GROMACS .gro file of C-alpha atoms in nm:
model
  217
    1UNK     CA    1  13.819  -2.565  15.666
    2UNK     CA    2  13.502  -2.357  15.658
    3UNK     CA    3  13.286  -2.562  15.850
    4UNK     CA    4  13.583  -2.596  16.103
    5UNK     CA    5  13.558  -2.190  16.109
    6UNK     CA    6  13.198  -2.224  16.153
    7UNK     CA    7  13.179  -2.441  16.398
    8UNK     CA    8  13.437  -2.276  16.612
    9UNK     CA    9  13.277  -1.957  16.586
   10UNK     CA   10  12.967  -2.107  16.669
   11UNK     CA   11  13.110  -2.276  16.987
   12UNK     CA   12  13.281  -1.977  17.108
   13UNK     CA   13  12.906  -1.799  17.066
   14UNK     CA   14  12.775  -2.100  17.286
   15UNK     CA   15  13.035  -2.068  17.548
   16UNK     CA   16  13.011  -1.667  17.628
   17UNK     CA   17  12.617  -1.758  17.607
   18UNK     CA   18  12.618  -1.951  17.880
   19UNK     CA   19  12.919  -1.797  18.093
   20UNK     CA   20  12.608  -1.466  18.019
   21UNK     CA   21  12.354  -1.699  18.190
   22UNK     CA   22  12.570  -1.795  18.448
   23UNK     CA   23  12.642  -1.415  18.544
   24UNK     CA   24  12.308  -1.339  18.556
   25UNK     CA   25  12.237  -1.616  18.750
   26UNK     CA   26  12.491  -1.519  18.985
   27UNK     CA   27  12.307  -1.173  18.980
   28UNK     CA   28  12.014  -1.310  19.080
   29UNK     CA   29  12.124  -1.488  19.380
   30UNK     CA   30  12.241  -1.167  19.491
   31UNK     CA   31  12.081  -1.029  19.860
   32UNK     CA   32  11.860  -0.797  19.821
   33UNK     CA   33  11.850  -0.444  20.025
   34UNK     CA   34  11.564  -0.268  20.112
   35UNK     CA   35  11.512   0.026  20.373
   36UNK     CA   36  11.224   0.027  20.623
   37UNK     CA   37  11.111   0.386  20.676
   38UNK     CA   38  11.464   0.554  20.663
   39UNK     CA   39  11.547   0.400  21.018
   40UNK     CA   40  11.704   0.085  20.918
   41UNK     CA   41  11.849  -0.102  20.624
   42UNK     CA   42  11.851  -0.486  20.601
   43UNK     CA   43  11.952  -0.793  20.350
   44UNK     CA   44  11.725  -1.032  20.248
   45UNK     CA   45  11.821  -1.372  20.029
   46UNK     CA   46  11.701  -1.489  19.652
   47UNK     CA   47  11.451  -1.726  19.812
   48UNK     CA   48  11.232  -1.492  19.958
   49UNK     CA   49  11.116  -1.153  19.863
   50UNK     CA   50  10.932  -0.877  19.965
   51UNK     CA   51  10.535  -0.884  19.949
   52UNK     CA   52  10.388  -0.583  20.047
   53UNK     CA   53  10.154  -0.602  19.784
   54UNK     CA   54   9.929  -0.880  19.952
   55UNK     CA   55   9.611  -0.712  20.085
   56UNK     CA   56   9.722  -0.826  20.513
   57UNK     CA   57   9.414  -0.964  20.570
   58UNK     CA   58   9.490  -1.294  20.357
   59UNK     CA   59   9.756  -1.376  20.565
   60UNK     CA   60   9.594  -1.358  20.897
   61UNK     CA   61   9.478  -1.696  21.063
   62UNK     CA   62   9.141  -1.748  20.979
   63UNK     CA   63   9.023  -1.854  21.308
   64UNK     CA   64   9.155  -1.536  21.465
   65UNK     CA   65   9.017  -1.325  21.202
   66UNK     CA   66   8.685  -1.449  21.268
   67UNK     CA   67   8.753  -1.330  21.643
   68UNK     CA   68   8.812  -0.970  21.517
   69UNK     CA   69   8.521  -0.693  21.519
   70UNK     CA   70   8.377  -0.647  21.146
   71UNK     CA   71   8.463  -0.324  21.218
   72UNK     CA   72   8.812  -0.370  21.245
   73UNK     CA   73   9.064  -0.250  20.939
   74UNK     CA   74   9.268  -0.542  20.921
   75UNK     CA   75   9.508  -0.301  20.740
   76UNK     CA   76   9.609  -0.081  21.014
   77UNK     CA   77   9.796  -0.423  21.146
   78UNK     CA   78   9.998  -0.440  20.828
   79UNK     CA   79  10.380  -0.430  20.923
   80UNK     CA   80  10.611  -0.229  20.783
   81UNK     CA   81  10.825  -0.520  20.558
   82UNK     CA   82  10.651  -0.882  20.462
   83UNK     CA   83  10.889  -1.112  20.308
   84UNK     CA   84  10.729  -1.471  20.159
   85UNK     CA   85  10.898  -1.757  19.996
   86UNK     CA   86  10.970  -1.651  19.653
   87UNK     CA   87  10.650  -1.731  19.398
   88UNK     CA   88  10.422  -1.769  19.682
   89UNK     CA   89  10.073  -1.722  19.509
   90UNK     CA   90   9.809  -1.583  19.750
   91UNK     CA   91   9.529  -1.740  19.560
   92UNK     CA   92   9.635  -2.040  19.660
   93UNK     CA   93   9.439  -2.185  19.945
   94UNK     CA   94   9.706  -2.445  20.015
   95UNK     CA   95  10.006  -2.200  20.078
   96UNK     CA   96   9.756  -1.973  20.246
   97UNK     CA   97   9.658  -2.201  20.547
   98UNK     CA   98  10.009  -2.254  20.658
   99UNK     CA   99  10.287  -2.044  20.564
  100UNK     CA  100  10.624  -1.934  20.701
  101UNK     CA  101  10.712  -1.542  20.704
  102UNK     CA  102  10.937  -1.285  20.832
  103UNK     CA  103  10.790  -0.938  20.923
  104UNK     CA  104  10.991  -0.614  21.018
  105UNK     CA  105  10.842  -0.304  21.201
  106UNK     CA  106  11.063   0.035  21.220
  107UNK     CA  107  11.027   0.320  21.449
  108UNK     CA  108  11.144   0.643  21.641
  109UNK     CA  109  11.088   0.625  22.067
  110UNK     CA  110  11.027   0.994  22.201
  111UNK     CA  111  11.290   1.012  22.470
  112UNK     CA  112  11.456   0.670  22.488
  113UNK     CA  113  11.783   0.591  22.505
  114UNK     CA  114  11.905   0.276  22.402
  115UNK     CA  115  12.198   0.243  22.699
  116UNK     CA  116  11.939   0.183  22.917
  117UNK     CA  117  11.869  -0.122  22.795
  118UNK     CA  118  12.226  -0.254  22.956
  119UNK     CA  119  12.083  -0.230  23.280
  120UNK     CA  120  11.822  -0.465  23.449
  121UNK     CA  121  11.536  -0.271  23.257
  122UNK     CA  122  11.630  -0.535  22.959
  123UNK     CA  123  11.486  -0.826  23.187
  124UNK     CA  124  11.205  -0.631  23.288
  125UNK     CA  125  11.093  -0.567  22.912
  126UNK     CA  126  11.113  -0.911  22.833
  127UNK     CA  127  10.895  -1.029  23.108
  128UNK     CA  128  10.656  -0.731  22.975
  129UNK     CA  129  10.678  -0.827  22.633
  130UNK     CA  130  10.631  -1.214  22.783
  131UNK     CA  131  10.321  -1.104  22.955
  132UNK     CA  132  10.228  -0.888  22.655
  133UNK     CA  133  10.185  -1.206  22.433
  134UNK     CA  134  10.064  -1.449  22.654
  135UNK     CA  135   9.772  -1.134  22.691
  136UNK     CA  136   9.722  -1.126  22.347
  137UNK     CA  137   9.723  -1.488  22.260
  138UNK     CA  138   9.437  -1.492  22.506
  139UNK     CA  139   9.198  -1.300  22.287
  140UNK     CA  140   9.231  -1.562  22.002
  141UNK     CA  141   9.209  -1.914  21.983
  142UNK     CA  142   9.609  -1.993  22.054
  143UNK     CA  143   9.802  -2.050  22.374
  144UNK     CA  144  10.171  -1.970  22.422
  145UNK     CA  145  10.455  -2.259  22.550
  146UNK     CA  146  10.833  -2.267  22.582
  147UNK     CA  147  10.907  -1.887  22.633
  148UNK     CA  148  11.255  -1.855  22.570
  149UNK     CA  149  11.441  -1.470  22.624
  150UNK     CA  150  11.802  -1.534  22.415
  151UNK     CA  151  12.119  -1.349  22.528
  152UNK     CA  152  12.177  -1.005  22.505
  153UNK     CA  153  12.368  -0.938  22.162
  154UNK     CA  154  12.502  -0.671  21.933
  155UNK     CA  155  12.427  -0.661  21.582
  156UNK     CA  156  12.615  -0.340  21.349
  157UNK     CA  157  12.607  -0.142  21.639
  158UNK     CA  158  12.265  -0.193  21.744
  159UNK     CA  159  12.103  -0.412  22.099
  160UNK     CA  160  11.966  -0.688  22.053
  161UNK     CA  161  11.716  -0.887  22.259
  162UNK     CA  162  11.591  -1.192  22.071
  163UNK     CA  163  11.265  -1.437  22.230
  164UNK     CA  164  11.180  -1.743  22.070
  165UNK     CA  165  10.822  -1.935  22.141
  166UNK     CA  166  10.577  -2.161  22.014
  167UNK     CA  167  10.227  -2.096  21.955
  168UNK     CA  168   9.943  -2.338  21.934
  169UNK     CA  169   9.599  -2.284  21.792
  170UNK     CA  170   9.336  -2.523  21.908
  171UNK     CA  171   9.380  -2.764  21.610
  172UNK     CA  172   9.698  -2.829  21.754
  173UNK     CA  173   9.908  -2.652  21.480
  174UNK     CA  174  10.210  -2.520  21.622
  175UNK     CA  175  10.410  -2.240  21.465
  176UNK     CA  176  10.717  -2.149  21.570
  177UNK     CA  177  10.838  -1.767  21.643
  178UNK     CA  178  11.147  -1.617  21.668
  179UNK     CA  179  11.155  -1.217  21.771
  180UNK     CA  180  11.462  -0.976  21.804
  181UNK     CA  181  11.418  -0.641  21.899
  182UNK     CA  182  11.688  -0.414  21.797
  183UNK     CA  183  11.782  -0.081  21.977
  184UNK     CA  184  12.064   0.201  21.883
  185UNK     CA  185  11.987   0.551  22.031
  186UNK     CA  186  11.594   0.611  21.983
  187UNK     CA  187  11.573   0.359  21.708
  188UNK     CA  188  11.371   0.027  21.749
  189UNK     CA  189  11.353  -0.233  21.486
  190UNK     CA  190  11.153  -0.548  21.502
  191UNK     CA  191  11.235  -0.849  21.288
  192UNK     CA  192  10.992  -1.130  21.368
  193UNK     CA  193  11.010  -1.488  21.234
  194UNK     CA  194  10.681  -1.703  21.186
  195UNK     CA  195  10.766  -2.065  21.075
  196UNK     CA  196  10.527  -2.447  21.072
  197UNK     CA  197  10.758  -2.723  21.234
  198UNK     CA  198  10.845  -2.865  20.874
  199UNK     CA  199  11.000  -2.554  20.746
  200UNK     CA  200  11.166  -2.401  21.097
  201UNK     CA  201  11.506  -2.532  21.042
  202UNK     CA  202  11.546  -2.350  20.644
  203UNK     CA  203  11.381  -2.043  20.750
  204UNK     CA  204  11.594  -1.988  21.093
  205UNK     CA  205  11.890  -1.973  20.858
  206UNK     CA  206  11.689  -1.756  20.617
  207UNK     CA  207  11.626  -1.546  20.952
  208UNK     CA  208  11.967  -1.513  21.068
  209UNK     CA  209  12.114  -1.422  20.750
  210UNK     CA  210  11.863  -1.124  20.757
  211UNK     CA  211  11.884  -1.038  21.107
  212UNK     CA  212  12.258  -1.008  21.066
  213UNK     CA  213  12.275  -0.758  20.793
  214UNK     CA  214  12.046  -0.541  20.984
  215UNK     CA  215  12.186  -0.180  21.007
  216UNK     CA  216  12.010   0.113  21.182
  217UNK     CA  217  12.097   0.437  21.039
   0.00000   0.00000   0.00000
């Protein structure tokens, strides 16, 4: 009868153990919330996290970083929010020469108002912003192909105009980006997707997920 006592005991210590486990597993998976500089608020998933702590110039393309004036502070070109696949070890060489990433800029316009942006001025800034890449790919060894400007959409309030583009260096590596620009009042918040062919189709629904939960204050 004892060891029955025993052994019950013991089971029901090995059940709420692992019913423990399970809730802080479930914990874990949790989103995570972050703000970027008190202007907006956004959601991120267990499988990625934030990684701020990366000094930026490790995760800039080495063949356009070798374009780049020694006397340039790579650091000034930091965004505001760099989220990485969970784990992802910087001293690797490996995960370092191809990567996918989400990025997210904050900030304040001086006299803007986001209703304009339901006129025809929201065509004309995405044929500027268009023009605006193509410019800058230019200056490093990439060209730009299949320019895409989304639909207009509205996300917790906020404007949205969303572009989506390839980008080829000239080893013919092609990385995939998706950008949404979000406006409400004289808030804009950028939330930029950078993503290898192999790993576009997991981190586009990493990228929505994110993109939906964003809230500017």
């Amino acid at each position: 009868m004892r060891k029955n006592v025993i052994f019950v005991i013991v089971f029901i210590a090995v059940i709420l153990g692992l019913v423990k486990l399970h809730t802080i597993s479930l914990e874990n998976e949790k989103n995570q919330s972050i703000g970027i500089k008190g202007i907006a608020n956004i959601e991120y998933p267990a499988s990625v996290e934030v990684r701020n702590d990366i000094p930026f110039e490790l995760l800039i393309n080495p063949e356009d970083k070798a374009l780049l004036p020694d006397s340039v502070n790579c650091e000034e070109f930091r965004p505001n929010l760099i989220l990485l696949k969970k784990g992802f070890d910087e001293k690797d060489s490996l995960q370092l020469k191809e990567f996918p990433n989400i990025i997210a800029n904050a900030i304040s316009l001086e006299n803007f108002d986001a209703s304009i942006l339901e006129t025809e001025y929201a065509e004309s800034l995405g044929e500027n912003l268009n023009n605006l890449v193509k410019q800058n790919a230019e200056r490093t060894s990439s060209t730009i192909s299949n320019w895409q400007a989304l639909p207009i959409s509205k996300i917790n309030g906020a404007t949205v105009l969303k572009f989506k583009y390839k980008l080829e260096n000239r080893n013919k590596k092609n990385l995939n980006i998706i950008i949404a620009y979000l406006f409400k009042d004289n808030k804009q918040v950028e939330i930029t997707l950078t993503a290898p062919n192999k790993n576009i189709e997991e981190w586009t629904t990493i990228y929505n997920e994110i993109l939906n939960t964003a809230s500017i204050n």
